PDB file of C-alpha atoms in Angstrom:
ATOM      1  CA  UNK A   1     -21.072 -16.429 -18.122  1.00 44.00           C
ATOM      2  CA  UNK A   2     -17.294 -16.404 -18.369  1.00 53.00           C
ATOM      3  CA  UNK A   3     -15.130 -16.414 -15.296  1.00 86.00           C
ATOM      4  CA  UNK A   4     -11.836 -14.598 -14.959  1.00 89.00           C
ATOM      5  CA  UNK A   5      -9.074 -17.139 -14.250  1.00 92.00           C
ATOM      6  CA  UNK A   6      -7.048 -17.010 -11.068  1.00 90.00           C
ATOM      7  CA  UNK A   7      -3.875 -16.286 -13.033  1.00 93.00           C
ATOM      8  CA  UNK A   8      -5.342 -12.981 -14.244  1.00 95.00           C
ATOM      9  CA  UNK A   9      -5.975 -11.831 -10.674  1.00 94.00           C
ATOM     10  CA  UNK A  10      -2.494 -12.889  -9.623  1.00 95.00           C
ATOM     11  CA  UNK A  11      -0.897 -11.104 -12.578  1.00 97.00           C
ATOM     12  CA  UNK A  12      -2.780  -7.899 -11.809  1.00 96.00           C
ATOM     13  CA  UNK A  13      -1.729  -8.112  -8.159  1.00 97.00           C
ATOM     14  CA  UNK A  14       1.870  -8.783  -9.186  1.00 97.00           C
ATOM     15  CA  UNK A  15       1.936  -5.730 -11.448  1.00 97.00           C
ATOM     16  CA  UNK A  16       0.406  -3.497  -8.767  1.00 96.00           C
ATOM     17  CA  UNK A  17       2.792  -4.796  -6.121  1.00 97.00           C
ATOM     18  CA  UNK A  18       5.837  -4.262  -8.363  1.00 97.00           C
ATOM     19  CA  UNK A  19       4.767  -0.709  -9.205  1.00 97.00           C
ATOM     20  CA  UNK A  20       4.255   0.012  -5.502  1.00 96.00           C
ATOM     21  CA  UNK A  21       7.576  -1.533  -4.540  1.00 97.00           C
ATOM     22  CA  UNK A  22       9.382   0.458  -7.223  1.00 97.00           C
ATOM     23  CA  UNK A  23       7.776   3.677  -5.992  1.00 95.00           C
ATOM     24  CA  UNK A  24       8.508   2.956  -2.337  1.00 93.00           C
ATOM     25  CA  UNK A  25      12.168   2.174  -3.003  1.00 94.00           C
ATOM     26  CA  UNK A  26      13.063   4.820  -5.578  1.00 94.00           C
ATOM     27  CA  UNK A  27      11.000   7.947  -4.938  1.00 90.00           C
ATOM     28  CA  UNK A  28      12.157  10.700  -2.611  1.00 89.00           C
ATOM     29  CA  UNK A  29       8.812  12.369  -1.963  1.00 89.00           C
ATOM     30  CA  UNK A  30       7.250  10.927   1.188  1.00 88.00           C
ATOM     31  CA  UNK A  31       3.697  11.330  -0.133  1.00 90.00           C
ATOM     32  CA  UNK A  32       4.573   9.208  -3.181  1.00 93.00           C
ATOM     33  CA  UNK A  33       6.105   6.596  -0.862  1.00 92.00           C
ATOM     34  CA  UNK A  34       2.841   6.425   1.115  1.00 91.00           C
ATOM     35  CA  UNK A  35       0.837   6.060  -2.108  1.00 93.00           C
ATOM     36  CA  UNK A  36       3.195   3.276  -3.202  1.00 94.00           C
ATOM     37  CA  UNK A  37       2.629   1.436   0.072  1.00 93.00           C
ATOM     38  CA  UNK A  38      -1.125   1.751  -0.501  1.00 93.00           C
ATOM     39  CA  UNK A  39      -0.669   0.173  -3.945  1.00 95.00           C
ATOM     40  CA  UNK A  40       1.160  -2.766  -2.391  1.00 95.00           C
ATOM     41  CA  UNK A  41      -1.602  -3.243   0.181  1.00 93.00           C
ATOM     42  CA  UNK A  42      -4.218  -3.177  -2.587  1.00 93.00           C
ATOM     43  CA  UNK A  43      -2.289  -5.906  -4.400  1.00 95.00           C
ATOM     44  CA  UNK A  44      -2.491  -7.991  -1.225  1.00 93.00           C
ATOM     45  CA  UNK A  45      -6.251  -7.384  -1.086  1.00 92.00           C
ATOM     46  CA  UNK A  46      -6.661  -8.611  -4.659  1.00 93.00           C
ATOM     47  CA  UNK A  47      -4.774 -11.798  -3.766  1.00 92.00           C
ATOM     48  CA  UNK A  48      -6.856 -12.375  -0.645  1.00 90.00           C
ATOM     49  CA  UNK A  49     -10.157 -12.033  -2.472  1.00 90.00           C
ATOM     50  CA  UNK A  50      -8.987 -14.093  -5.457  1.00 90.00           C
ATOM     51  CA  UNK A  51      -7.748 -16.961  -3.311  1.00 87.00           C
ATOM     52  CA  UNK A  52     -10.979 -16.898  -1.315  1.00 87.00           C
ATOM     53  CA  UNK A  53     -12.982 -17.115  -4.542  1.00 86.00           C
ATOM     54  CA  UNK A  54     -10.962 -19.996  -5.994  1.00 85.00           C
ATOM     55  CA  UNK A  55     -10.335 -21.992  -2.833  1.00 81.00           C
ATOM     56  CA  UNK A  56     -11.690 -25.484  -2.223  1.00 79.00           C
ATOM     57  CA  UNK A  57     -14.281 -24.140   0.215  1.00 79.00           C
ATOM     58  CA  UNK A  58     -15.223 -20.678  -1.092  1.00 78.00           C
ATOM     59  CA  UNK A  59     -16.271 -18.423   1.719  1.00 77.00           C
ATOM     60  CA  UNK A  60     -15.916 -14.997   3.171  1.00 81.00           C
ATOM     61  CA  UNK A  61     -12.505 -15.460   4.759  1.00 81.00           C
ATOM     62  CA  UNK A  62     -10.635 -13.588   2.030  1.00 81.00           C
ATOM     63  CA  UNK A  63     -13.109 -10.720   2.104  1.00 85.00           C
ATOM     64  CA  UNK A  64     -12.893 -10.474   5.889  1.00 88.00           C
ATOM     65  CA  UNK A  65      -9.085 -10.411   5.824  1.00 87.00           C
ATOM     66  CA  UNK A  66      -9.298  -7.854   3.034  1.00 89.00           C
ATOM     67  CA  UNK A  67     -11.484  -5.620   5.206  1.00 90.00           C
ATOM     68  CA  UNK A  68      -8.881  -5.831   7.978  1.00 91.00           C
ATOM     69  CA  UNK A  69      -6.177  -4.892   5.489  1.00 89.00           C
ATOM     70  CA  UNK A  70      -8.213  -1.922   4.253  1.00 91.00           C
ATOM     71  CA  UNK A  71      -8.662  -0.790   7.857  1.00 93.00           C
ATOM     72  CA  UNK A  72      -4.931  -1.026   8.496  1.00 91.00           C
ATOM     73  CA  UNK A  73      -4.232   0.841   5.250  1.00 90.00           C
ATOM     74  CA  UNK A  74      -6.605   3.645   6.210  1.00 92.00           C
ATOM     75  CA  UNK A  75      -4.983   3.969   9.628  1.00 93.00           C
ATOM     76  CA  UNK A  76      -1.522   3.907   8.033  1.00 90.00           C
ATOM     77  CA  UNK A  77      -2.499   6.660   5.612  1.00 91.00           C
ATOM     78  CA  UNK A  78      -3.973   8.847   8.334  1.00 93.00           C
ATOM     79  CA  UNK A  79      -1.002   8.475  10.690  1.00 94.00           C
ATOM     80  CA  UNK A  80       1.504   8.796   7.852  1.00 90.00           C
ATOM     81  CA  UNK A  81      -0.056  11.990   6.545  1.00 91.00           C
ATOM     82  CA  UNK A  82      -0.225  13.446  10.068  1.00 92.00           C
ATOM     83  CA  UNK A  83       3.483  12.734  10.540  1.00 88.00           C
ATOM     84  CA  UNK A  84       4.271  14.261   7.154  1.00 88.00           C
ATOM     85  CA  UNK A  85       2.309  17.418   7.961  1.00 90.00           C
ATOM     86  CA  UNK A  86       4.203  17.769  11.241  1.00 87.00           C
ATOM     87  CA  UNK A  87       7.530  17.224   9.497  1.00 84.00           C
ATOM     88  CA  UNK A  88       6.646  19.712   6.783  1.00 86.00           C
ATOM     89  CA  UNK A  89       5.782  22.343   9.383  1.00 88.00           C
ATOM     90  CA  UNK A  90       9.157  21.854  11.081  1.00 84.00           C
ATOM     91  CA  UNK A  91      11.448  21.333   8.073  1.00 81.00           C
ATOM     92  CA  UNK A  92       9.498  22.766   5.097  1.00 84.00           C
ATOM     93  CA  UNK A  93      10.167  19.637   3.038  1.00 82.00           C
ATOM     94  CA  UNK A  94       8.650  16.230   2.346  1.00 81.00           C
ATOM     95  CA  UNK A  95      11.846  14.889   0.802  1.00 83.00           C
ATOM     96  CA  UNK A  96      12.723  11.560   2.423  1.00 79.00           C
ATOM     97  CA  UNK A  97      16.473  12.145   2.078  1.00 79.00           C
ATOM     98  CA  UNK A  98      16.309  15.257   4.248  1.00 77.00           C
ATOM     99  CA  UNK A  99      14.488  13.505   7.119  1.00 74.00           C
ATOM    100  CA  UNK A 100      17.425  11.620   8.564  1.00 72.00           C
ATOM    101  CA  UNK A 101      17.503  12.937  12.150  1.00 68.00           C
ATOM    102  CA  UNK A 102      14.892  13.296  14.853  1.00 62.00           C
ATOM    103  CA  UNK A 103      16.146  16.694  15.992  1.00 64.00           C
ATOM    104  CA  UNK A 104      16.285  19.805  13.915  1.00 60.00           C
TER     105      UNK A 104
END
């Protein structure tokens, strides 16, 4: 049975985080920005589980923290999409550049 080294998990998480960061900083569509944030949170989950697996005392701590992160990500997605739907109804756009004021 071959084991995947820790460096492979960290490299995968790094690539996912960089893709998410690029999308969050450069895209103008708010839905794409939310998806990019989800990618970054998934990269964090990969790191948490990998470090829990390769720690001195392997346990469930990484998995438990990962479950909390998934819960926060689900809440963030639900609230973010609700805000975007409300903004779209008022302004007929999901372009981040056009959402610069609170009033219409």
